[in-house]
Amino acid sequence: MGYLDDEVKHLRSVIEGLDGRLKALETKATGGAAPKKTTEEIRMILIGPPGAGKGTQAPKIKEKFSCCHLATGDMLRSQVAKKTPLGREAKKIMDAGGLVSDDIVIGMIKEELENNAECKGGFILDGFPRTVPQAEGLDAMLRSRNQTLQHAVELQIDDALLVARITGRLVHPASGRSYHTIFNPPKKDMTDDVTGEPLIQRSDDNAEALKKRLATYHSQTAPVVGYYKNTGIWKAIDASQEPGQVWKSLLAIFDGDKAKASSSIGGGILSKIAHRS
Ligand code: ADP
Ligand code: AMP
């Protein structure tokens, strides 16, 4: 045990030393200014059909960037659970696989972006915008805050793969965390790993409602992809890969940002190190 403890301590000090050296080099390369944290900058949306993996990947992005994760589906389900007038109306639409009105969901996102402290570190939107008017509403909202969207990431997957994903999905309603009976089972049957609370199956997660949700996706949300292709911030990921690979593809997109940032500070830190040696 003593040897292992010493080895861990030694490795920690090596890592801390390297970390300090890297920070010093970055500070030098940025002309003395502290390197900008990506946490302050992330503003992105995840587009994809039901079951593509938006709710699986978004919490990882939230953790990486300390930003907020806004899922309009989760917000609407919370209204349904509270049996508010909006919730009662929304439930009928959601169970039928339709879309709640643009004004309502735009209003919900606006309210969060303005008042949710977590969104100060940026945001990841999941399940919004789902129509072109919602995308236009988001653009107008960001313009009024002098902000722009950085990434519109499309999770691409064939419809045929989604039935198994959706019919096996289990969710923890309070957090929105999702599991899968086969692909991502909870540690304990029907129980959330983090809180120990019960998991449920969504009332719209059945094969029949999925057909309607997919039809809605192709007719109303597919044009949103075209909208972002035109703005130049669209990127696509193969969402049929296993979750770890999807995450790596997302990281590659974020690394692209870093490469862009470092090339704008005179060729980047690595090229500076390479020149010296
Ligand atoms: P969305 O939020 O896009 O509707 P989810 O992230 O909730 O989709 O994923 C739908 C279901 O598929 C969940 O049960 C989840 O555990 C599972 N899942 C997510 N990503 C993958 C993947 N890459 N491979 C297999 N199953 C996945
Ligand atoms: P989701 O949790 O993203 O699968 O969403 C569940 C349901 O909520 C959808 O099938 C829609 O009925 C509704 N919904 C979620 N987000 C939106 C949105 N941006 N616009 C309209 N309806 C939405």
PDB file of C-alpha atoms in Angstrom, residues 42 44 58 61-62 65-70 112-113 116-125:
ATOM      1  CA  ILE A  42     -20.312  27.412 -25.167  1.00  0.00           C
ATOM      2  CA  MET A  44     -24.819  25.284 -28.925  1.00  0.00           C
ATOM      3  CA  ALA A  58     -26.002  16.879 -23.222  1.00  0.00           C
ATOM      4  CA  ILE A  61     -21.358  18.739 -22.344  1.00  0.00           C
ATOM      5  CA  LYS A  62     -22.912  20.533 -19.367  1.00  0.00           C
ATOM      6  CA  PHE A  65     -18.388  23.482 -19.846  1.00  0.00           C
ATOM      7  CA  SER A  66     -20.334  24.240 -16.641  1.00  0.00           C
ATOM      8  CA  CYS A  67     -23.166  25.581 -18.735  1.00  0.00           C
ATOM      9  CA  CYS A  68     -26.917  25.015 -18.519  1.00  0.00           C
ATOM     10  CA  HIS A  69     -28.686  22.166 -20.318  1.00  0.00           C
ATOM     11  CA  LEU A  70     -32.136  23.235 -21.462  1.00  0.00           C
ATOM     12  CA  GLU A 112     -34.367  30.324 -18.720  1.00  0.00           C
ATOM     13  CA  LEU A 113     -31.651  32.179 -20.625  1.00  0.00           C
ATOM     14  CA  ASN A 116     -31.185  30.667 -14.895  1.00  0.00           C
ATOM     15  CA  ALA A 117     -27.813  31.413 -13.256  1.00  0.00           C
ATOM     16  CA  GLU A 118     -26.283  28.261 -14.788  1.00  0.00           C
ATOM     17  CA  CYS A 119     -26.792  29.741 -18.260  1.00  0.00           C
ATOM     18  CA  LYS A 120     -24.204  32.442 -17.520  1.00  0.00           C
ATOM     19  CA  GLY A 121     -21.574  29.839 -18.463  1.00  0.00           C
ATOM     20  CA  GLY A 122     -23.311  29.263 -21.790  1.00  0.00           C
ATOM     21  CA  PHE A 123     -25.985  26.801 -22.831  1.00  0.00           C
ATOM     22  CA  ILE A 124     -26.745  23.633 -24.639  1.00  0.00           C
ATOM     23  CA  LEU A 125     -30.236  23.364 -26.069  1.00  0.00           C
TER      24      LEU A 125
END
